[in-house]
Amino acid sequence: MALSEFEIIDCYFAHATAERDDVRVGIGDDAALVAVRAGHDLAVATDTLIAGVHFPAEATAEDIGYRALAVNLSDLAAMGAEPAWATLALTLPAADETWLNGFARGFAKLADRFGVQLIGGDTTRGPLSITVTVHGWVPAGTGLLRSGAKGGDAVLVSGTLGDASLALTLLQAGELDASTHRDFLSERFFRPPPRVALGEHLRGRAHSAIDISDGLVADLGHILERSLAGAVIEADRLPYSMAMRECTSPAQARQHALAGGDDYELCFTIPRQLEQEISLWGSTHDLRLTRIGYIVTEPGLRVVDAQGHEVSLESCGYAHF
Amino acid sequence: MALSEFEIIDCYFAHATAERDDVRVGIGDDAALVAVRAGHDLAVATDTLIAGVHFPAEATAEDIGYRALAVNLSDLAAMGAEPAWATLALTLPAADETWLNGFARGFAKLADRFGVQLIGGDTTRGPLSITVTVHGWVPAGTGLLRSGAKGGDAVLVSGTLGDASLALTLLQAGELDASTHRDFLSERFFRPPPRVALGEHLRGRAHSAIDISDGLVADLGHILERSLAGAVIEADRLPYSMAMRECTSPAQARQHALAGGDDYELCFTIPRQLEQEISLWGSTHDLRLTRIGYIVTEPGLRVVDAQGHEVSLESCGYAHF
């Protein structure tokens, strides 16, 4: 029997996520009502996932539920915000209970980890599409913007780059399952880790930050555009995973790292004197943080090799349209 | 030439809506940052429109832009909230500039009227689908809920009922264009008026409220379910427009009013002694407010005719799944 809209929300989502004290009215009224935090700014981000565009057919319902929230939490991380609430607009071709169970499990697992309560949403019938809006808090005036990079800043990234792009390439070639790095790469592509703790630590430290969803060149490019600055990326400093080093040539690795999307690592710029403190924070939090270059006052993004020679960019990342 | 995601946002939306002092960072970063209002609760609502489900092929891009925001503002109205900000997730088969122009115009016109600033969003390629999330303010603890109806309350509705349903019926039969009430009915269906001022006036007065999106029986039913109460609707008190009276039989009119969705009027319950004050407010604000029945302690919704005989419900409104 088909489930009604109300049953879907009640069965799968109303009590699936964290329960927060600041939620006065959650799912089930015309709108949610939440208490606000004095002296803080509210961060609001929205991302949509479309079947076939933002996840491949191989993604499980649980992967999709995880990803729908993860990409949004990554946006909050890039602002330095502490996650609080989410809304979920779910468009489904049919109310498949197995799928809904998996989706809700993936969504709720991540929501719980970050103390996020689902406070509302809408379910409609149509081609599979998921839009999540997330809300988080930063002390007033401390949100991390794209616009603050300054000449001389060190450019850092979290984690390793290009893994999601490599995973997708192998998946599309039918070679992922046979890879010895299958589990690692699947995790990197299907369950990217939102770097929330790092984002919070960077408040008051980083001059600018962005999450890498469209590829390093494209996303660092947004920082440069907003900051009216340029950057030099030292290609030999790009951080690669063991999977990347073993599965591809150096040239392909560089391409994945520069142009491949979906890593959801943070790229940020800091004053050089903070580099050591930030690196130490990374070590104690088991998160690799790598300086990959520096900000310059002259606009434009240049990639140089170990000899300082400029490397041409074959691709400038992924554009949605 | 195809527009990139960033051009779409910049061209059509970044400066299209109201500019609010409480927006610290609007469109263009990983998330928006907004200032909060001390002593207030934040209301958050999300609604999705799918082509062919929530609007017919005859809807213009401007109608769709209007409607995407209107149905969400209607949710805020039902909470008694003062609108503040919106995010927009727009999935399009292609970046058609004429369509985008119209959509943005319809969206922005309504946003301006209610002082709403668009603070973020996402554009993706796929089957046409629009998800809007709106935010608004109520003084802490004063939000209108579905759950407060009390035995003896008067049940009131704003405006006239069933017009949107009648319009859709005529449209689907190819008879709307020939109707002398074409303009009125098109307006009622394509551009439903969010009853924001009424909602704000009802704070501290109404015991419960909801907006009528799925039909009076279904939506009043939600109030009853949440309030653990029942209601009697006096069918001969249902407010009809002149178009309704002239285009349909009394039986059809009743059916449109009880089961037809998409009116986006408010249905609310108030202590009987406030009825006169609320009616007066309606008169001075050029908004018809009609008592259509009353709340009883015994659960269930009964419709009675002028003689007090119970009328059977042929339909119980529209369920999404």
XYZ file of C-alpha atoms in Angstrom:
642
model
C 0.000 0.000 0.000
C 1.258 3.427 -0.850
C 2.289 5.573 2.074
C 0.797 9.021 2.450
C 3.016 12.044 2.796
C 2.286 12.185 6.482
C 3.120 8.572 7.100
C 6.454 8.963 5.315
C 7.443 11.852 7.530
C 6.187 10.193 10.696
C 7.603 6.754 9.962
C 11.014 7.623 8.701
C 12.020 11.069 9.760
C 10.119 12.603 12.671
C 12.240 10.929 15.335
C 15.218 9.807 13.281
C 17.684 12.562 14.084
C 19.128 14.310 17.148
C 16.630 15.922 19.524
C 17.705 19.435 20.360
C 16.564 21.612 23.249
C 16.316 24.649 20.992
C 13.580 23.137 18.792
C 10.214 24.384 20.054
C 8.159 22.869 17.207
C 9.669 20.294 14.886
C 8.130 18.262 12.069
C 4.347 18.311 11.828
C 3.146 21.913 11.805
C 3.081 24.475 8.981
C 6.612 25.500 9.906
C 9.190 24.598 12.505
C 9.896 26.993 15.357
C 13.389 27.168 16.791
C 14.967 29.287 19.508
C 17.796 31.563 18.456
C 21.191 32.060 20.057
C 21.986 35.596 21.199
C 25.233 37.076 19.939
C 25.412 34.647 17.033
C 24.818 34.785 13.313
C 22.772 32.099 11.633
C 24.379 30.324 8.666
C 21.974 28.936 6.046
C 22.958 26.705 3.117
C 20.993 24.731 0.520
C 22.085 21.979 -1.849
C 20.156 19.765 -4.233
C 21.077 16.244 -5.336
C 19.677 14.952 -8.607
C 19.821 11.280 -9.565
C 22.382 10.697 -12.298
C 23.975 14.115 -11.800
C 25.075 14.167 -8.166
C 25.201 10.461 -7.517
C 25.568 7.468 -9.850
C 23.169 4.549 -10.154
C 25.526 2.519 -7.953
C 24.819 4.703 -4.912
C 22.703 2.979 -2.276
C 19.774 4.758 -0.637
C 21.889 5.016 2.509
C 24.722 6.639 0.545
C 22.266 9.154 -0.916
C 20.787 9.988 2.477
C 24.264 10.505 3.891
C 25.405 12.571 0.939
C 22.340 14.837 0.900
C 23.200 16.036 4.389
C 26.996 15.785 4.065
C 27.316 18.220 1.170
C 25.276 20.745 3.134
C 27.234 20.265 6.361
C 30.345 20.805 4.275
C 28.989 24.256 3.368
C 28.485 25.023 7.055
C 32.022 23.786 7.762
C 33.341 26.190 5.150
C 31.669 29.051 7.085
C 33.014 27.813 10.423
C 29.468 27.163 11.603
C 28.261 24.703 14.228
C 25.417 22.658 12.675
C 21.972 22.864 14.260
C 18.924 22.016 12.100
C 18.021 20.747 8.649
C 14.962 20.620 6.429
C 14.513 17.975 3.753
C 12.553 18.240 0.513
C 12.305 14.769 -0.940
C 10.879 14.088 -4.387
C 10.360 10.395 -5.112
C 8.959 8.478 -8.077
C 7.240 6.163 -5.561
C 7.194 5.600 -1.828
C 9.497 2.566 -1.731
C 9.822 1.528 1.899
C 13.169 -0.211 1.513
C 14.622 2.841 -0.171
C 13.152 5.183 2.435
C 14.533 3.072 5.252
C 18.001 3.194 3.780
C 17.836 6.879 2.952
C 16.632 7.816 6.425
C 19.332 5.646 8.013
C 22.111 7.350 6.047
C 20.696 10.791 6.754
C 20.080 10.172 10.443
C 23.453 8.604 11.122
C 25.238 11.732 9.962
C 22.690 14.050 11.594
C 23.259 12.352 14.930
C 27.009 12.600 14.617
C 26.765 16.384 14.249
C 23.831 17.037 16.574
C 21.542 18.072 13.712
C 17.788 17.804 14.131
C 15.532 17.472 11.092
C 12.850 20.093 11.742
C 10.737 20.003 8.615
C 10.378 19.121 5.009
C 8.149 18.230 2.141
C 7.625 14.991 0.256
C 6.395 15.080 -3.320
C 6.064 12.636 -6.151
C 8.320 13.085 -9.166
C 11.781 12.271 -10.521
C 14.186 11.533 -7.634
C 15.579 14.762 -6.234
C 16.638 15.814 -2.761
C 17.082 19.334 -1.451
C 18.425 19.867 2.044
C 18.688 23.216 3.796
C 20.929 23.365 6.851
C 21.299 25.922 9.608
C 24.212 26.527 11.924
C 25.668 29.067 14.326
C 28.752 31.246 14.371
C 29.529 33.867 17.012
C 28.387 37.144 15.405
C 30.851 38.450 12.875
C 33.175 35.421 12.896
C 31.846 33.492 9.879
C 34.537 32.376 7.410
C 34.086 34.047 4.041
C 35.537 33.514 0.602
C 36.491 37.144 0.408
C 39.248 37.625 2.982
C 42.354 36.058 1.384
C 45.379 38.352 1.602
C 48.689 38.423 -0.303
C 51.199 36.256 1.579
C 48.559 33.941 3.087
C 49.367 30.254 3.000
C 46.811 28.179 1.068
C 45.981 24.910 2.844
C 43.709 21.976 2.157
C 42.429 19.262 4.454
C 42.717 15.551 3.690
C 43.838 14.292 0.299
C 42.676 15.594 -3.060
C 41.123 13.917 -6.075
C 40.029 10.671 -4.398
C 36.341 11.151 -5.181
C 37.129 11.925 -8.799
C 39.381 8.865 -9.052
C 36.669 6.715 -7.468
C 34.098 7.938 -9.977
C 36.457 7.332 -12.894
C 37.097 3.764 -11.756
C 33.404 3.216 -11.067
C 32.434 4.397 -14.542
C 35.091 2.157 -16.094
C 33.790 -0.825 -14.118
C 37.162 -1.096 -12.342
C 36.336 0.025 -8.812
C 35.229 -3.348 -7.501
C 38.464 -5.006 -8.560
C 40.631 -2.344 -6.965
C 42.503 -3.123 -3.757
C 41.515 0.406 -2.698
C 37.818 -0.196 -3.295
C 36.688 0.402 0.290
C 38.773 3.516 0.788
C 37.743 5.051 -2.538
C 34.059 4.181 -2.131
C 34.104 5.855 1.250
C 35.771 8.940 -0.184
C 33.245 9.239 -2.993
C 30.000 8.091 -1.376
C 30.534 9.310 2.170
C 32.635 12.480 2.099
C 33.361 13.692 5.648
C 32.139 17.237 6.363
C 35.070 19.022 8.020
C 32.960 20.700 10.671
C 35.478 20.635 13.545
C 38.172 22.103 11.309
C 35.823 24.872 10.159
C 35.040 25.794 13.746
C 38.729 25.818 14.641
C 39.469 28.134 11.719
C 37.137 30.878 13.010
C 39.248 33.867 13.929
C 42.262 32.207 12.278
C 41.611 31.711 8.555
C 41.300 34.739 6.282
C 39.123 32.805 3.825
C 37.671 29.332 3.333
C 35.612 27.268 0.883
C 34.736 23.610 0.563
C 36.013 21.766 -2.492
C 32.934 20.525 -4.302
C 33.741 21.494 -7.884
C 37.494 20.900 -7.799
C 40.421 22.784 -6.287
C 41.012 25.099 -9.242
C 37.349 26.081 -9.492
C 36.802 26.510 -5.776
C 40.069 28.247 -4.930
C 39.156 30.379 -7.949
C 36.043 31.558 -6.075
C 38.200 32.657 -3.145
C 40.503 34.548 -5.506
C 37.621 36.199 -7.319
C 35.951 37.346 -4.104
C 39.256 38.366 -2.501
C 40.553 40.185 -5.585
C 43.757 38.202 -5.273
C 45.751 35.498 -7.033
C 47.414 32.269 -5.941
C 50.289 29.990 -6.776
C 49.743 26.271 -6.289
C 52.863 24.167 -5.916
C 51.859 20.995 -7.741
C 54.352 18.771 -5.961
C 52.789 19.678 -2.621
C 49.287 18.420 -3.567
C 48.351 15.753 -0.993
C 47.567 12.349 -2.504
C 46.221 9.236 -0.886
C 48.020 5.925 -1.258
C 45.126 4.843 -3.480
C 45.793 7.796 -5.749
C 49.504 7.095 -5.929
C 48.981 3.415 -6.701
C 46.051 3.621 -9.139
C 47.114 6.447 -11.457
C 50.011 8.155 -13.130
C 51.378 11.346 -11.575
C 49.815 13.353 -14.407
C 46.398 11.815 -13.832
C 46.714 12.293 -10.080
C 47.422 15.980 -10.599
C 44.408 16.243 -12.891
C 42.106 14.558 -10.356
C 43.436 16.797 -7.592
C 43.115 20.063 -9.514
C 39.924 19.535 -11.480
C 38.070 16.652 -9.820
C 35.082 17.544 -7.702
C 33.242 15.938 -4.808
C 36.097 15.750 -2.278
C 34.365 18.093 0.189
C 37.666 18.927 1.821
C 38.228 22.491 2.970
C 40.551 24.899 1.162
C 41.500 27.904 3.286
C 44.036 30.666 3.593
C 45.820 31.695 6.773
C 48.565 34.101 7.791
C 51.881 32.269 7.484
C 52.613 32.602 11.200
C 49.580 30.427 12.015
C 50.721 27.524 9.852
C 52.439 25.660 12.646
C 49.545 26.012 15.084
C 47.060 24.814 12.451
C 49.252 21.864 11.477
C 49.465 20.851 15.102
C 45.685 21.018 15.410
C 45.446 18.732 12.376
C 47.872 16.230 13.913
C 45.971 16.065 17.173
C 42.674 15.635 15.275
C 44.001 13.002 12.891
C 43.385 15.257 9.897
C 46.082 15.907 7.363
C 46.436 19.620 6.624
C 48.765 20.560 3.794
C 50.063 23.887 2.617
C 49.740 23.689 -1.180
C 50.678 27.224 -2.110
C 50.257 30.888 -1.292
C 48.190 33.936 -2.090
C 49.638 36.693 -4.260
C 48.281 40.147 -4.949
C 48.341 39.717 -8.730
C 45.042 38.139 -9.877
C 44.995 34.694 -11.451
C 45.726 31.145 -10.410
C 49.070 29.646 -11.417
C 50.215 26.080 -10.875
C 53.970 25.525 -10.735
C 56.049 22.350 -10.622
C 58.945 21.566 -8.311
C 61.250 23.603 -10.567
C 58.932 26.597 -10.396
C 57.804 26.187 -14.026
C 54.169 26.957 -14.737
C 51.962 23.948 -15.482
C 49.072 24.468 -17.909
C 45.602 23.577 -16.700
C 43.947 21.086 -19.003
C 40.604 21.551 -17.328
C 39.125 24.155 -15.048
C 36.785 21.937 -13.085
C 33.157 21.169 -13.361
C 30.454 23.688 -14.261
C 26.830 22.747 -13.494
C 25.471 24.233 -16.713
C 25.250 30.122 -24.944
C 24.453 28.172 -21.842
C 24.652 30.081 -18.580
C 26.785 28.746 -15.761
C 25.307 28.199 -12.332
C 27.024 31.319 -11.100
C 25.755 33.486 -13.913
C 22.194 32.338 -13.285
C 22.363 33.337 -9.649
C 24.140 36.615 -10.347
C 21.999 37.608 -13.318
C 18.583 36.754 -12.066
C 18.513 36.489 -8.332
C 21.403 38.116 -6.450
C 19.825 41.562 -6.436
C 16.249 40.742 -7.366
C 14.615 40.769 -3.957
C 14.373 43.043 -0.921
C 17.674 44.092 0.692
C 17.530 43.590 4.430
C 19.781 45.085 7.090
C 19.954 41.771 8.948
C 21.662 39.938 6.069
C 25.423 39.967 6.706
C 26.305 37.665 3.795
C 23.786 36.896 1.075
C 24.121 34.926 -2.154
C 27.643 34.010 -3.213
C 29.431 32.314 -0.320
C 29.185 28.723 0.951
C 26.273 29.759 3.156
C 24.388 32.919 3.957
C 24.921 34.625 7.300
C 22.033 36.477 8.913
C 21.651 38.315 12.193
C 19.092 36.961 14.637
C 16.411 38.799 16.554
C 16.616 38.529 20.333
C 13.460 37.367 22.100
C 12.063 35.795 18.948
C 11.632 32.297 17.596
C 12.634 31.516 14.040
C 9.990 29.878 11.845
C 11.307 27.667 9.023
C 9.172 26.130 6.257
C 9.983 24.251 3.040
C 7.808 23.462 0.039
C 8.588 21.878 -3.303
C 6.784 22.492 -6.599
C 6.997 19.825 -9.285
C 5.938 20.498 -12.879
C 2.661 18.755 -13.669
C 1.905 18.084 -9.993
C 1.849 21.514 -8.367
C 1.245 23.631 -11.418
C -0.246 22.846 -14.821
C 1.434 23.325 -18.177
C -0.554 26.546 -18.600
C 1.308 28.261 -15.761
C 3.717 30.938 -16.949
C 7.245 31.146 -15.581
C 6.146 34.246 -13.662
C 3.227 32.326 -12.134
C 5.591 29.559 -11.055
C 8.069 31.990 -9.519
C 5.249 33.654 -7.624
C 3.753 30.386 -6.490
C 7.045 28.872 -5.311
C 7.388 31.675 -2.788
C 3.667 32.152 -2.090
C 3.008 28.631 -0.849
C 5.926 28.992 1.554
C 4.871 32.426 2.790
C 1.464 30.898 3.382
C 3.111 28.434 5.790
C 4.733 31.329 7.634
C 1.358 33.102 7.733
C -0.178 30.016 9.326
C 2.438 30.286 12.105
C 1.864 34.006 12.561
C 5.424 34.713 11.428
C 6.831 37.843 9.835
C 8.724 36.780 6.683
C 12.457 37.496 6.494
C 14.590 35.370 4.136
C 14.295 32.646 1.545
C 16.554 30.150 -0.185
C 15.776 28.744 -3.613
C 16.793 25.374 -5.050
C 16.011 25.442 -8.742
C 16.308 22.384 -10.962
C 15.931 23.146 -14.663
C 16.104 21.021 -17.796
C 17.998 23.897 -19.454
C 18.954 27.464 -18.645
C 16.262 29.206 -20.706
C 16.765 32.931 -20.264
C 13.193 33.904 -21.061
C 11.892 31.410 -18.530
C 14.414 32.525 -15.901
C 13.501 36.165 -16.442
C 9.833 35.406 -15.899
C 10.429 33.141 -12.927
C 12.681 35.665 -11.196
C 10.160 38.447 -11.859
C 7.309 36.500 -10.263
C 9.457 35.465 -7.317
C 10.937 38.911 -6.732
C 7.651 40.765 -6.983
C 6.210 38.781 -4.105
C 9.463 38.840 -2.143
C 9.549 42.624 -2.344
C 5.960 42.904 -1.204
C 6.749 40.989 1.979
C 10.274 42.270 2.599
C 11.851 38.891 1.881
C 15.470 38.690 0.774
C 16.722 35.712 -1.199
C 19.912 34.744 0.640
C 21.024 31.593 -1.112
C 20.227 28.646 -3.256
C 21.390 26.066 -5.688
C 20.798 25.587 -9.389
C 21.010 22.138 -10.913
C 20.112 20.513 -14.191
C 17.226 18.055 -14.231
C 13.448 17.801 -14.514
C 11.822 21.123 -13.504
C 11.472 21.294 -9.737
C 11.600 24.177 -7.284
C 12.181 23.984 -3.543
C 11.950 27.139 -1.477
C 12.795 27.389 2.217
C 11.515 30.477 4.031
C 12.385 31.961 7.398
C 10.364 34.320 9.543
C 10.084 35.693 13.062
C 7.571 35.405 15.859
C 8.018 36.829 19.356
C 9.256 33.854 21.425
C 6.466 31.479 22.350
C 3.742 33.165 20.271
C 3.832 31.001 17.120
C 0.419 29.724 15.973
C 0.240 25.950 16.149
C -2.167 23.354 14.863
C -2.460 21.864 18.306
C -4.286 24.470 20.380
C -7.940 24.225 19.266
C -10.349 24.028 22.219
C -13.954 22.895 22.489
C -16.212 25.893 21.906
C -13.731 27.723 19.659
C -15.183 29.308 16.546
C -13.650 27.977 13.304
C -12.981 30.740 10.794
C -11.532 30.919 7.302
C -10.173 33.848 5.341
C -11.329 34.728 1.826
C -13.523 32.411 -0.204
C -13.088 28.669 -0.544
C -12.743 26.381 -3.533
C -11.841 29.000 -6.131
C -8.480 27.441 -6.972
C -10.076 24.038 -7.353
C -12.810 25.465 -9.572
C -10.209 27.269 -11.670
C -8.234 24.067 -12.168
C -11.360 22.122 -13.100
C -12.309 24.717 -15.726
C -8.718 24.892 -16.964
C -8.520 21.130 -17.411
C -11.862 21.137 -19.237
C -10.640 23.897 -21.545
C -13.368 26.192 -20.248
C -11.437 28.727 -18.210
C -10.623 31.094 -21.068
C -14.270 31.402 -22.058
C -15.423 32.148 -18.523
C -16.450 35.681 -17.589
C -14.613 35.003 -14.325
C -11.390 34.028 -16.060
C -9.251 36.795 -14.580
C -10.541 36.334 -11.057
C -10.192 32.558 -11.117
C -6.757 32.608 -12.747
C -5.571 34.968 -10.047
C -7.010 32.716 -7.347
C -5.315 29.641 -8.758
C -2.023 30.963 -10.090
C -1.324 33.721 -7.602
C -2.778 32.748 -4.221
C -2.310 35.552 -1.677
C -0.313 34.552 1.402
C -2.308 35.816 4.397
C 0.701 37.128 6.255
C -0.909 40.168 7.903
C -3.800 38.058 9.144
C -1.407 35.482 10.592
C 0.493 38.174 12.454
C -2.760 39.628 13.812
C -3.827 36.197 15.052
C -0.783 35.831 17.330
C -1.996 35.789 20.908
C -5.592 35.528 19.642
C -6.070 32.285 17.709
C -5.844 28.960 19.535
C -4.805 27.163 16.337
C -4.194 27.885 12.657
C -3.285 26.182 9.386
C -3.188 27.209 5.768
C -5.543 25.462 3.378
C -3.345 23.793 0.788
C -4.901 20.327 0.608
C -8.550 21.315 1.122
C -10.573 22.425 4.141
C -11.509 18.937 5.333
C -7.938 17.659 5.130
C -6.344 20.720 6.673
C -8.890 21.348 9.413
C -8.477 17.621 10.006
C -4.816 18.259 10.882
C -5.862 20.820 13.485
C -8.318 18.334 14.985
C -5.792 15.523 15.029
C -3.144 17.631 16.738
C -5.642 19.240 19.116
C -7.369 15.955 20.010
C -10.692 17.636 19.205
C -13.549 17.519 16.712
C -15.383 20.116 14.649
C -18.739 20.816 13.099
C -18.735 22.688 9.796
C -21.975 24.440 8.887
C -22.067 23.913 5.134
C -24.350 26.851 4.436
C -21.813 29.190 6.016
C -18.986 28.258 3.606
C -17.874 31.465 1.869
C -18.163 31.369 -1.926
C -17.010 33.852 -4.501
C -19.386 35.193 -7.116
C -17.454 33.121 -9.660
C -18.161 29.999 -7.635
C -21.852 30.797 -7.322
C -22.216 31.508 -11.022
C -20.084 28.711 -12.491
C -21.187 25.688 -10.505
C -24.086 23.993 -8.789
C -24.392 24.323 -5.005
C -23.331 20.689 -4.622
C -20.208 21.218 -6.722
C -19.423 24.437 -4.886
C -19.554 22.604 -1.584
C -17.295 19.916 -2.966
C -14.731 22.460 -4.189
C -14.847 24.253 -0.843
C -14.477 21.141 1.296
C -12.085 19.023 -0.728
C -10.430 21.360 -3.222
C -6.846 22.344 -2.495
C -4.596 25.259 -3.407
C -6.638 28.107 -1.908
C -3.924 29.061 0.605
C -6.455 30.773 2.811
C -6.046 30.443 6.561
C -8.300 28.265 8.707
C -8.070 29.116 12.410
C -9.893 28.711 15.671
C -10.521 31.461 18.202
C -12.410 31.868 21.474
C -15.956 32.952 20.608
C -15.584 36.268 22.419
C -12.880 37.345 19.933
C -15.055 36.802 16.882
C -16.256 40.383 16.662
C -12.800 41.895 17.066
C -11.366 39.577 14.389
C -14.241 40.293 12.003
C -13.656 43.992 12.430
C -9.974 43.522 11.667
C -10.992 41.696 8.485
C -13.298 44.528 7.443
C -10.634 47.174 7.931
C -8.134 45.054 5.988
C -10.490 44.240 3.148
C -10.316 40.524 3.922
C -13.433 38.463 4.349
C -13.309 36.359 7.509
C -16.115 33.863 7.986
C -17.069 31.693 10.891
C -17.814 28.310 9.285
C -18.332 26.192 12.393
C -17.044 25.368 15.819
C -14.760 23.027 17.720
C -16.241 20.215 19.818
C -14.518 17.944 22.296
C -15.683 14.750 20.595
C -13.152 13.768 17.890
C -14.168 13.762 14.215
C -15.196 16.276 11.612
C -18.900 16.577 10.808
C -20.462 18.730 8.126
C -24.088 19.760 8.688
C -26.576 21.524 6.445
C -28.846 24.427 7.334
C -31.257 22.012 8.991
C -28.484 20.508 11.135
C -28.474 17.233 9.158
C -25.107 15.633 8.623
C -23.748 15.779 5.062
C -21.569 12.884 3.878
C -18.137 13.718 2.570
C -17.594 12.352 -0.906
C -13.934 13.060 -0.762
C -11.448 13.840 1.965
C -9.092 16.040 0.007
C -5.860 15.449 -1.741
C -3.085 13.157 -0.517
C 0.344 13.530 -2.106
C 1.057 9.807 -2.227
